Amino acid sequence: MTESRRQPGPARAPRSPTAPGGAGRVISGAARGRRLAAPGAGTRPLGDRVKQSLFAILEPEVRDRSFLDVFAGSGAGGIEALSRGAADAVFVEQHVAALQTIERNLRTASLLGLRARLVKGDAIAWLAEPEAARGFAAILVDPPYDRPELLERALERIGGRGPGSVLASDGVVVAKHFQKAPPSAEFGLLRSGRALRFGDTTLTFYRWVAAPEGQEDR
């Protein structure tokens, strides 16, 4: 009898189970310490360590300016930005359950109001709309790890619209992705710079080629 052996397939991004702690907590600012819920199984919210490291970099850039959370999930990124003094935050998410979780988390953090806007819809399509041309100071792009093509398409859309449209001319895009599936290094005038790794998760930072001197490696 011949034994058939199953050939190994390509590596797949791991799925995250529903964590008991949900989406962790707000790390700093007005809502510091508030516990956040996660939308459910299969999601991978920003962990506390990732949030802490990310916003140690972003806080000076988003204070009194606009923040965009794309594929927002739990909304943890935009909520952290609001807590740390962002003028406003837009959360783009197509799943009703996730939008309900974002609204719940905003209430928990006492941040539900005019500074927070929830957009229900396809993120890629929304990024092409005139209303997306807000000149956001920082954009977090965090699609499901098993859909890396969504990350590429979102970055293409942001880069294709050029400096000062969706992303401010001095702004930064942060791509959150599975460390074994990094996105391309260039999207129009957007170029990748620093990258921070946290286990299976990597944050890759993109800025415009023509960013003001001294900001490229911040």
Backbone as numpy.savetxt, mean C-alpha at the origin, in Angstrom:
# Nx Ny Nz CAx CAy CAz Cx Cy Cz
5.39 -52.18 -11.34 4.54 -50.98 -11.34 5.42 -49.74 -11.34
5.11 -48.82 -12.20 5.89 -47.59 -12.27 5.27 -46.53 -11.39
6.11 -45.97 -10.55 5.63 -44.92 -9.65 5.70 -43.57 -10.36
4.58 -42.87 -10.41 4.59 -41.54 -11.03 4.98 -40.51 -9.99
5.82 -39.62 -10.37 6.28 -38.57 -9.47 5.75 -37.22 -9.96
5.22 -36.47 -9.06 4.69 -35.15 -9.42 5.82 -34.15 -9.46
5.95 -33.52 -10.58 7.02 -32.54 -10.73 6.69 -31.27 -9.96
7.68 -30.70 -9.26 7.41 -29.46 -8.52 7.10 -28.32 -9.46
6.12 -27.52 -9.11 5.76 -26.35 -9.91 6.50 -25.13 -9.45
6.24 -23.99 -10.03 6.89 -22.75 -9.63 6.48 -22.35 -8.22
7.38 -21.66 -7.55 7.11 -21.20 -6.18 5.92 -20.26 -6.17
5.05 -20.44 -5.22 3.88 -19.59 -5.10 3.97 -18.74 -3.85
3.41 -17.57 -3.92 3.40 -16.70 -2.74 2.53 -17.33 -1.67
3.01 -17.35 -0.41 2.22 -17.96 0.65 0.99 -17.14 0.96
-0.07 -17.84 1.32 -1.28 -17.16 1.76 -1.24 -16.98 3.26
-1.78 -15.89 3.71 -1.77 -15.60 5.13 -3.10 -15.98 5.76
-3.08 -16.79 6.82 -4.33 -17.10 7.50 -4.83 -15.90 8.26
-6.06 -15.97 8.72 -6.60 -14.89 9.53 -5.84 -14.82 10.84
-5.16 -13.75 11.08 -4.36 -13.61 12.29 -5.24 -13.21 13.46
-4.98 -13.81 14.66 -5.79 -13.47 15.82 -5.77 -11.98 16.12
-4.62 -11.31 15.82 -4.50 -9.90 16.13 -5.02 -9.00 15.03
-5.65 -9.58 13.99 -6.19 -8.77 12.91 -5.09 -8.05 12.17
-5.23 -6.74 12.03 -4.25 -5.93 11.30 -3.32 -5.19 12.26
-3.16 -5.72 13.46 -2.24 -5.11 14.41 -2.80 -3.85 15.03
-1.95 -2.87 15.21 -2.36 -1.65 15.90 -1.82 -0.43 15.16
-2.35 0.72 15.50 -1.80 1.98 15.01 -0.53 2.24 15.81
0.57 2.48 15.13 1.87 2.55 15.80 2.11 3.87 16.49
1.72 4.98 15.86 2.07 6.29 16.42 1.03 7.33 16.01
1.07 8.45 16.71 0.19 9.56 16.36 -1.08 9.62 17.19
-2.08 10.31 16.65 -3.32 10.58 17.37 -4.07 9.32 17.77
-3.97 8.26 16.96 -4.71 7.01 17.23 -3.79 5.91 17.75
-2.67 6.27 18.29 -1.67 5.30 18.73 -2.28 4.23 19.65
-1.95 2.97 19.35 -2.37 1.86 20.18 -3.71 1.26 19.83
-4.50 1.89 18.96 -5.82 1.34 18.61 -5.62 0.04 17.80
-6.38 -0.98 18.17 -6.30 -2.27 17.49 -7.16 -2.27 16.24
-6.63 -2.82 15.16 -7.31 -2.81 13.87 -7.72 -4.23 13.46
-8.88 -4.33 12.82 -9.37 -5.62 12.32 -8.85 -5.89 10.92
-8.79 -7.17 10.55 -8.42 -7.58 9.19 -9.67 -8.05 8.45
-9.71 -7.93 7.11 -10.90 -8.34 6.36 -11.23 -9.82 6.44
-10.21 -10.69 6.58 -10.50 -12.11 6.64 -9.40 -12.96 6.07
-9.69 -14.25 5.90 -8.70 -15.21 5.42 -8.19 -14.82 4.04
-6.89 -15.09 3.81 -6.29 -14.81 2.51 -5.73 -13.41 2.38
-5.97 -12.56 3.38 -5.42 -11.21 3.33 -4.11 -11.16 4.11
-3.30 -10.18 3.80 -2.00 -10.02 4.46 -1.84 -8.55 4.83
-2.45 -8.12 5.94 -2.37 -6.71 6.33 -0.94 -6.31 6.69
-0.69 -5.01 6.72 0.60 -4.50 7.16 0.83 -4.91 8.61
1.90 -5.65 8.87 2.24 -6.00 10.24 2.80 -4.79 10.98
2.81 -4.88 12.31 3.28 -3.74 13.10 4.73 -3.38 12.81
5.58 -4.39 12.65 6.99 -4.11 12.36 7.14 -3.42 11.01
6.36 -3.87 10.03 6.42 -3.26 8.69 5.92 -1.82 8.76
4.78 -1.60 9.45 4.24 -0.24 9.59 5.23 0.69 10.25
5.85 0.19 11.32 6.79 1.04 12.06 7.95 1.48 11.17
8.53 0.53 10.43 9.66 0.86 9.56 9.23 1.75 8.40
8.08 1.44 7.81 7.60 2.21 6.67 7.35 3.66 7.04
6.65 3.87 8.14 6.27 5.24 8.47 7.37 6.03 9.19
8.39 5.35 9.64 9.58 6.08 10.08 10.17 6.85 8.89
9.99 6.29 7.68 10.45 6.93 6.45 9.40 7.91 5.92
8.13 7.51 5.93 7.10 8.30 5.26 6.53 9.46 6.07
6.60 9.39 7.39 5.91 10.41 8.19 6.25 11.84 7.80
7.52 12.20 7.63 7.81 13.59 7.23 7.22 13.96 5.86
7.04 12.96 5.00 6.55 13.22 3.65 5.04 13.38 3.59
4.32 12.71 4.49 2.85 12.73 4.40 2.22 13.74 5.34
2.97 14.29 6.26 2.38 15.24 7.21 1.81 16.44 6.46
0.54 16.72 6.68 -0.20 17.82 6.05 -0.35 17.65 4.54
-0.18 16.42 4.05 -0.35 16.16 2.63 -1.24 14.93 2.43
-1.50 14.57 1.18 -2.45 13.50 0.85 -1.76 12.14 0.69
-2.46 11.10 1.16 -1.95 9.73 1.11 -2.96 8.86 0.36
-2.46 7.94 -0.47 -3.33 7.04 -1.23 -3.01 5.60 -0.86
-4.04 4.85 -0.46 -3.91 3.44 -0.09 -4.66 2.62 -1.15
-3.90 1.96 -2.05 -4.47 1.22 -3.18 -4.50 -0.27 -2.85
-5.61 -0.94 -3.19 -5.86 -2.30 -2.71 -5.80 -2.27 -1.18
-6.63 -1.43 -0.60 -6.45 -0.99 0.79 -6.63 -2.08 1.83
-7.42 -3.11 1.56 -7.56 -4.20 2.51 -8.14 -3.76 3.84
-7.34 -3.78 4.89 -7.78 -3.34 6.22 -7.74 -1.83 6.37
-7.04 -1.15 5.44 -6.87 0.29 5.55 -5.78 0.70 6.52
-4.97 -0.26 6.99 -3.97 0.03 8.01 -2.96 1.09 7.56
-2.59 1.07 6.26 -1.62 2.05 5.78 -2.16 3.47 5.82
-3.36 3.66 5.25 -3.95 4.99 5.26 -4.28 5.49 6.66
-4.71 4.58 7.53 -5.03 4.96 8.91 -3.77 5.40 9.65
-2.68 4.69 9.43 -1.41 5.10 10.06 -1.00 6.49 9.57
-1.17 6.73 8.26 -0.84 8.04 7.71 -1.69 9.14 8.34
-3.00 8.90 8.45 -3.88 9.89 9.08 -3.50 10.13 10.53
-3.21 9.06 11.25 -2.84 9.20 12.66 -1.59 10.06 12.82
-0.70 9.99 11.84 0.57 10.72 11.92 0.50 12.10 11.27
-0.70 12.54 10.90 -0.84 13.92 10.47 -1.05 14.17 9.01
-1.35 13.12 8.22 -1.67 13.35 6.81 -2.92 14.22 6.72
-2.94 15.10 5.73 -4.10 15.99 5.57 -5.35 15.20 5.25
-5.21 14.15 4.43 -6.33 13.29 4.08 -5.79 12.00 3.49
-6.66 11.00 3.40 -6.28 9.72 2.83 -7.43 9.15 2.01
-7.08 8.56 0.87 -8.06 7.91 0.02 -7.77 6.41 0.05
-8.82 5.62 0.28 -8.71 4.17 0.35 -9.46 3.57 -0.85
-8.75 2.87 -1.73 -9.37 2.28 -2.91 -9.42 0.77 -2.73
-10.63 0.22 -2.79 -10.83 -1.22 -2.55 -12.12 -1.64 -3.25
-12.11 -2.82 -3.89 -13.30 -3.25 -4.62 -14.18 -4.22 -3.83
-13.67 -4.81 -2.77 -14.43 -5.81 -2.02 -15.22 -5.18 -0.89
-16.51 -5.48 -0.84 -17.40 -4.87 0.14 -16.96 -5.19 1.56
-16.58 -6.45 1.82 -16.18 -6.83 3.17 -14.96 -6.03 3.63
-14.02 -5.80 2.72 -12.84 -5.02 3.07 -13.20 -3.56 3.34
-14.09 -3.00 2.51 -14.52 -1.62 2.74 -15.21 -1.47 4.09
-16.00 -2.46 4.46 -16.65 -2.42 5.77 -15.62 -2.49 6.88
-14.56 -3.28 6.67 -13.49 -3.36 7.66 -12.75 -2.04 7.78
-12.50 -1.40 6.66 -11.82 -0.09 6.69 -12.66 0.91 7.47
-13.96 0.95 7.18 -14.83 1.89 7.90 -14.83 1.59 9.40
-14.88 0.30 9.74 -14.83 -0.08 11.16 -13.53 0.37 11.80
-12.41 0.17 11.10 -11.11 0.56 11.64 -10.99 2.08 11.79
-11.54 2.81 10.83 -11.53 4.28 10.94 -12.33 4.73 12.16
-13.44 4.07 12.42 -14.23 4.41 13.61 -13.44 4.08 14.88
-12.82 2.92 14.90 -12.02 2.52 16.05 -10.92 3.53 16.34
-10.33 4.05 15.27 -9.23 5.02 15.41 -9.72 6.46 15.56
-11.04 6.63 15.56 -11.64 7.99 15.64 -11.16 8.87 14.50
-11.06 8.28 13.31 -10.56 9.00 12.14 -11.56 9.01 10.99
-12.77 8.53 11.24 -13.78 8.52 10.18 -14.36 9.92 10.05
-14.20 10.52 8.89 -14.68 11.89 8.69 -14.21 12.43 7.36
-14.12 13.73 7.26 -13.79 14.37 5.99 -12.37 14.06 5.53
-11.50 13.69 6.43 -10.11 13.42 6.05 -9.93 12.04 5.41
-10.95 11.18 5.51 -10.87 9.84 4.96 -11.93 9.65 3.89
-11.52 9.16 2.73 -12.46 8.91 1.65 -12.32 7.48 1.19
-13.43 6.74 1.16 -13.44 5.35 0.71 -13.98 5.29 -0.71
-13.23 4.62 -1.59 -13.62 4.47 -2.98 -13.84 2.99 -3.27
-15.05 2.62 -3.66 -15.33 1.23 -4.04 -15.16 1.09 -5.55
-14.24 0.25 -5.95 -14.05 0.06 -7.38 -12.73 -0.60 -7.69
-12.54 -0.90 -8.97 -11.30 -1.50 -9.45 -10.18 -0.48 -9.37
-9.10 -0.82 -8.69 -8.01 0.13 -8.46 -7.34 0.57 -9.75
-7.12 -0.38 -10.67 -6.43 -0.04 -11.92 -7.27 0.96 -12.71
-8.56 0.72 -12.79 -9.44 1.63 -13.53 -9.49 2.99 -12.84
-9.56 3.00 -11.51 -9.65 4.27 -10.78 -8.41 5.13 -10.99
-7.25 4.50 -11.07 -6.00 5.25 -11.25 -5.95 6.00 -12.58
-6.81 5.63 -13.52 -6.88 6.32 -14.81 -7.89 7.45 -14.80
-8.68 7.56 -13.75 -9.74 8.56 -13.70 -9.18 9.95 -13.37
-9.86 11.02 -13.83 -9.41 12.37 -13.49 -9.34 12.62 -11.99
-10.24 12.01 -11.21 -10.25 12.25 -9.77 -9.02 11.69 -9.08
-8.28 10.79 -9.74 -7.06 10.24 -9.14 -5.89 11.21 -9.24
-6.02 12.23 -10.07 -4.93 13.20 -10.29 -4.89 14.20 -9.14
-4.48 13.72 -7.98 -4.48 14.53 -6.77 -3.08 14.95 -6.35
-2.06 14.44 -6.99 -0.69 14.74 -6.57 -0.41 14.23 -5.17
-0.70 12.95 -4.94 -0.49 12.36 -3.61 0.99 12.40 -3.24
1.25 12.69 -1.97 2.64 12.72 -1.49 3.20 11.31 -1.38
2.35 10.34 -1.04 2.79 8.96 -0.91 1.65 8.03 -1.30
2.00 6.94 -1.95 1.03 5.94 -2.39 1.52 4.58 -1.95
0.65 3.83 -1.28 0.94 2.44 -0.92 0.15 1.54 -1.86
0.85 0.65 -2.57 0.21 -0.28 -3.50 0.42 -1.69 -2.95
-0.68 -2.34 -2.57 -0.57 -3.61 -1.84 -1.62 -4.62 -2.31
-1.47 -5.14 -3.55 -2.42 -6.14 -4.04 -2.13 -7.51 -3.43
-3.03 -8.49 -3.63 -2.76 -9.84 -3.14 -1.44 -10.38 -3.71
-0.71 -11.11 -2.89 0.59 -11.62 -3.32 0.48 -12.58 -4.49
-0.67 -13.26 -4.65 -0.80 -14.19 -5.76 -1.33 -13.51 -7.03
-1.36 -12.16 -7.01 -1.74 -11.41 -8.21 -0.69 -10.34 -8.51
0.58 -10.74 -8.73 1.64 -9.75 -8.96 1.40 -8.88 -10.19
0.59 -9.38 -11.13 0.31 -8.56 -12.32 -0.46 -7.30 -11.97
-1.23 -7.33 -10.88 -1.96 -6.13 -10.45 -1.00 -5.05 -9.97
0.06 -5.47 -9.30 1.07 -4.51 -8.86 1.74 -3.86 -10.05
2.11 -4.66 -11.04 2.74 -4.12 -12.24 1.81 -3.13 -12.95
0.55 -3.49 -13.08 -0.40 -2.64 -13.79 -0.65 -1.33 -13.04
-0.71 -1.39 -11.72 -0.91 -0.18 -10.93 0.29 0.76 -11.07
1.48 0.20 -10.99 2.69 1.02 -11.13 2.80 1.59 -12.55
2.41 0.80 -13.54 2.40 1.31 -14.92 1.45 2.49 -15.06
0.29 2.38 -14.43 -0.71 3.43 -14.54 -0.23 4.71 -13.86
0.37 4.58 -12.67 0.88 5.75 -11.95 2.04 6.37 -12.73
2.99 5.52 -13.16 4.14 6.03 -13.89 3.76 6.64 -15.23
2.76 6.04 -15.89 2.34 6.52 -17.20 1.71 7.90 -17.17
1.13 8.28 -16.04 0.49 9.59 -15.96 1.48 10.72 -15.65
2.69 10.35 -15.25 3.75 11.34 -15.11 3.76 12.09 -13.79
4.87 12.79 -13.52 5.01 13.55 -12.27 3.93 14.61 -12.11
3.39 14.71 -10.91 2.41 15.75 -10.60 0.99 15.37 -10.89
0.74 14.18 -11.43 -0.63 13.75 -11.69 -1.14 12.94 -10.49
-1.10 11.62 -10.56 -1.50 10.82 -9.40 -0.49 10.99 -8.28
0.78 10.92 -8.63 1.87 11.07 -7.66 2.52 12.43 -7.82
2.67 13.14 -6.70 3.33 14.45 -6.73 4.74 14.33 -7.30
5.25 15.43 -7.82 6.58 15.41 -8.43 7.67 15.05 -7.43
7.41 15.29 -6.14 8.37 14.92 -5.10 7.86 13.74 -4.27
6.88 13.01 -4.81 6.24 11.94 -4.06 6.96 10.60 -4.15
6.43 9.63 -3.40 7.01 8.29 -3.34 5.89 7.25 -3.43
6.14 6.20 -4.20 5.25 5.03 -4.25 5.95 3.90 -3.52
5.20 3.23 -2.66 5.73 2.06 -1.95 4.96 0.83 -2.43
5.67 -0.11 -3.03 5.08 -1.36 -3.51 5.34 -2.45 -2.48
4.27 -3.05 -1.96 4.41 -4.16 -1.01 4.18 -5.45 -1.78
5.14 -6.37 -1.68 5.06 -7.57 -2.52 5.80 -8.75 -1.89
5.50 -9.93 -2.41 6.20 -11.15 -2.03 7.65 -10.99 -2.47
8.57 -11.30 -1.57 9.98 -11.01 -1.86 10.53 -11.77 -3.06
9.90 -12.92 -3.42 10.37 -13.68 -4.57 9.72 -13.22 -5.88
8.86 -12.23 -5.82 8.20 -11.73 -7.04 8.30 -10.21 -7.10
9.52 -9.68 -7.24 9.68 -8.23 -7.27 9.13 -7.63 -8.55
8.54 -6.43 -8.48 8.07 -5.76 -9.69 9.25 -5.20 -10.49
8.96 -4.75 -11.69 9.99 -4.15 -12.54 10.60 -2.93 -11.87
11.79 -2.57 -12.32 12.51 -1.46 -11.71 12.10 -0.10 -12.26
11.47 -0.07 -13.46 11.13 1.20 -14.11 9.71 1.16 -14.63
9.01 2.27 -14.42 7.67 2.47 -14.97 7.60 3.93 -15.43
7.85 4.16 -16.73 7.96 5.53 -17.19 9.13 6.21 -16.50
8.86 7.34 -15.86 9.91 8.06 -15.14 10.04 7.60 -13.69
9.25 6.63 -13.29 9.38 6.08 -11.94 10.52 5.06 -11.92
11.39 5.16 -10.91 12.49 4.22 -10.75 12.50 3.69 -9.33
12.81 2.41 -9.20 12.91 1.83 -7.86 14.22 2.26 -7.22
14.19 2.39 -5.90 15.38 2.74 -5.15 15.59 1.73 -4.03
15.41 2.19 -2.82 15.64 1.31 -1.68 14.56 0.24 -1.57
14.91 -0.85 -0.92 13.95 -1.92 -0.65 14.19 -2.42 0.77
13.11 -2.68 1.49 13.19 -3.20 2.85 12.52 -4.56 2.87
13.21 -5.55 3.43 12.66 -6.90 3.47 12.28 -7.29 4.90
11.12 -7.93 5.03 10.63 -8.43 6.31 10.13 -9.86 6.08
11.01 -10.84 6.19 10.61 -12.21 5.91 10.20 -12.37 4.46
8.95 -12.82 4.22 8.45 -13.00 2.85 8.00 -11.70 2.20
7.95 -10.63 2.98 7.44 -9.35 2.49 8.58 -8.38 2.19
8.46 -7.68 1.06 9.41 -6.63 0.71 8.66 -5.35 0.37
9.19 -4.23 0.82 8.69 -2.91 0.43 9.71 -2.30 -0.52
9.28 -1.99 -1.75 10.16 -1.36 -2.72 9.66 0.07 -2.96
10.58 1.02 -2.89 10.26 2.45 -2.98 10.58 2.96 -4.39
9.64 3.71 -4.95 9.80 4.29 -6.29 9.68 5.81 -6.21
10.56 6.49 -6.94 10.48 7.95 -7.07 10.69 8.33 -8.52
10.29 9.56 -8.83 10.52 10.07 -10.17 12.01 10.28 -10.40
12.44 10.04 -11.61 13.84 10.26 -11.97 14.23 11.70 -11.69
13.30 12.63 -11.94 13.59 14.05 -11.77 13.25 14.55 -10.37
13.26 13.65 -9.37 12.96 14.08 -8.00 13.99 15.09 -7.55
13.61 16.06 -6.69 14.56 17.06 -6.21 15.78 16.40 -5.58
16.92 17.02 -5.75 18.19 16.48 -5.26 18.11 16.20 -3.77
18.61 15.03 -3.38 18.63 14.68 -1.97 17.46 13.84 -1.51
16.42 13.66 -2.36 15.26 12.89 -1.95 15.30 11.45 -2.46
16.16 11.15 -3.42 16.12 9.84 -4.06 16.34 8.70 -3.09
17.21 8.89 -2.09 17.58 7.79 -1.21 17.06 7.97 0.20
16.07 8.83 0.38 15.59 9.04 1.75 14.85 7.80 2.23
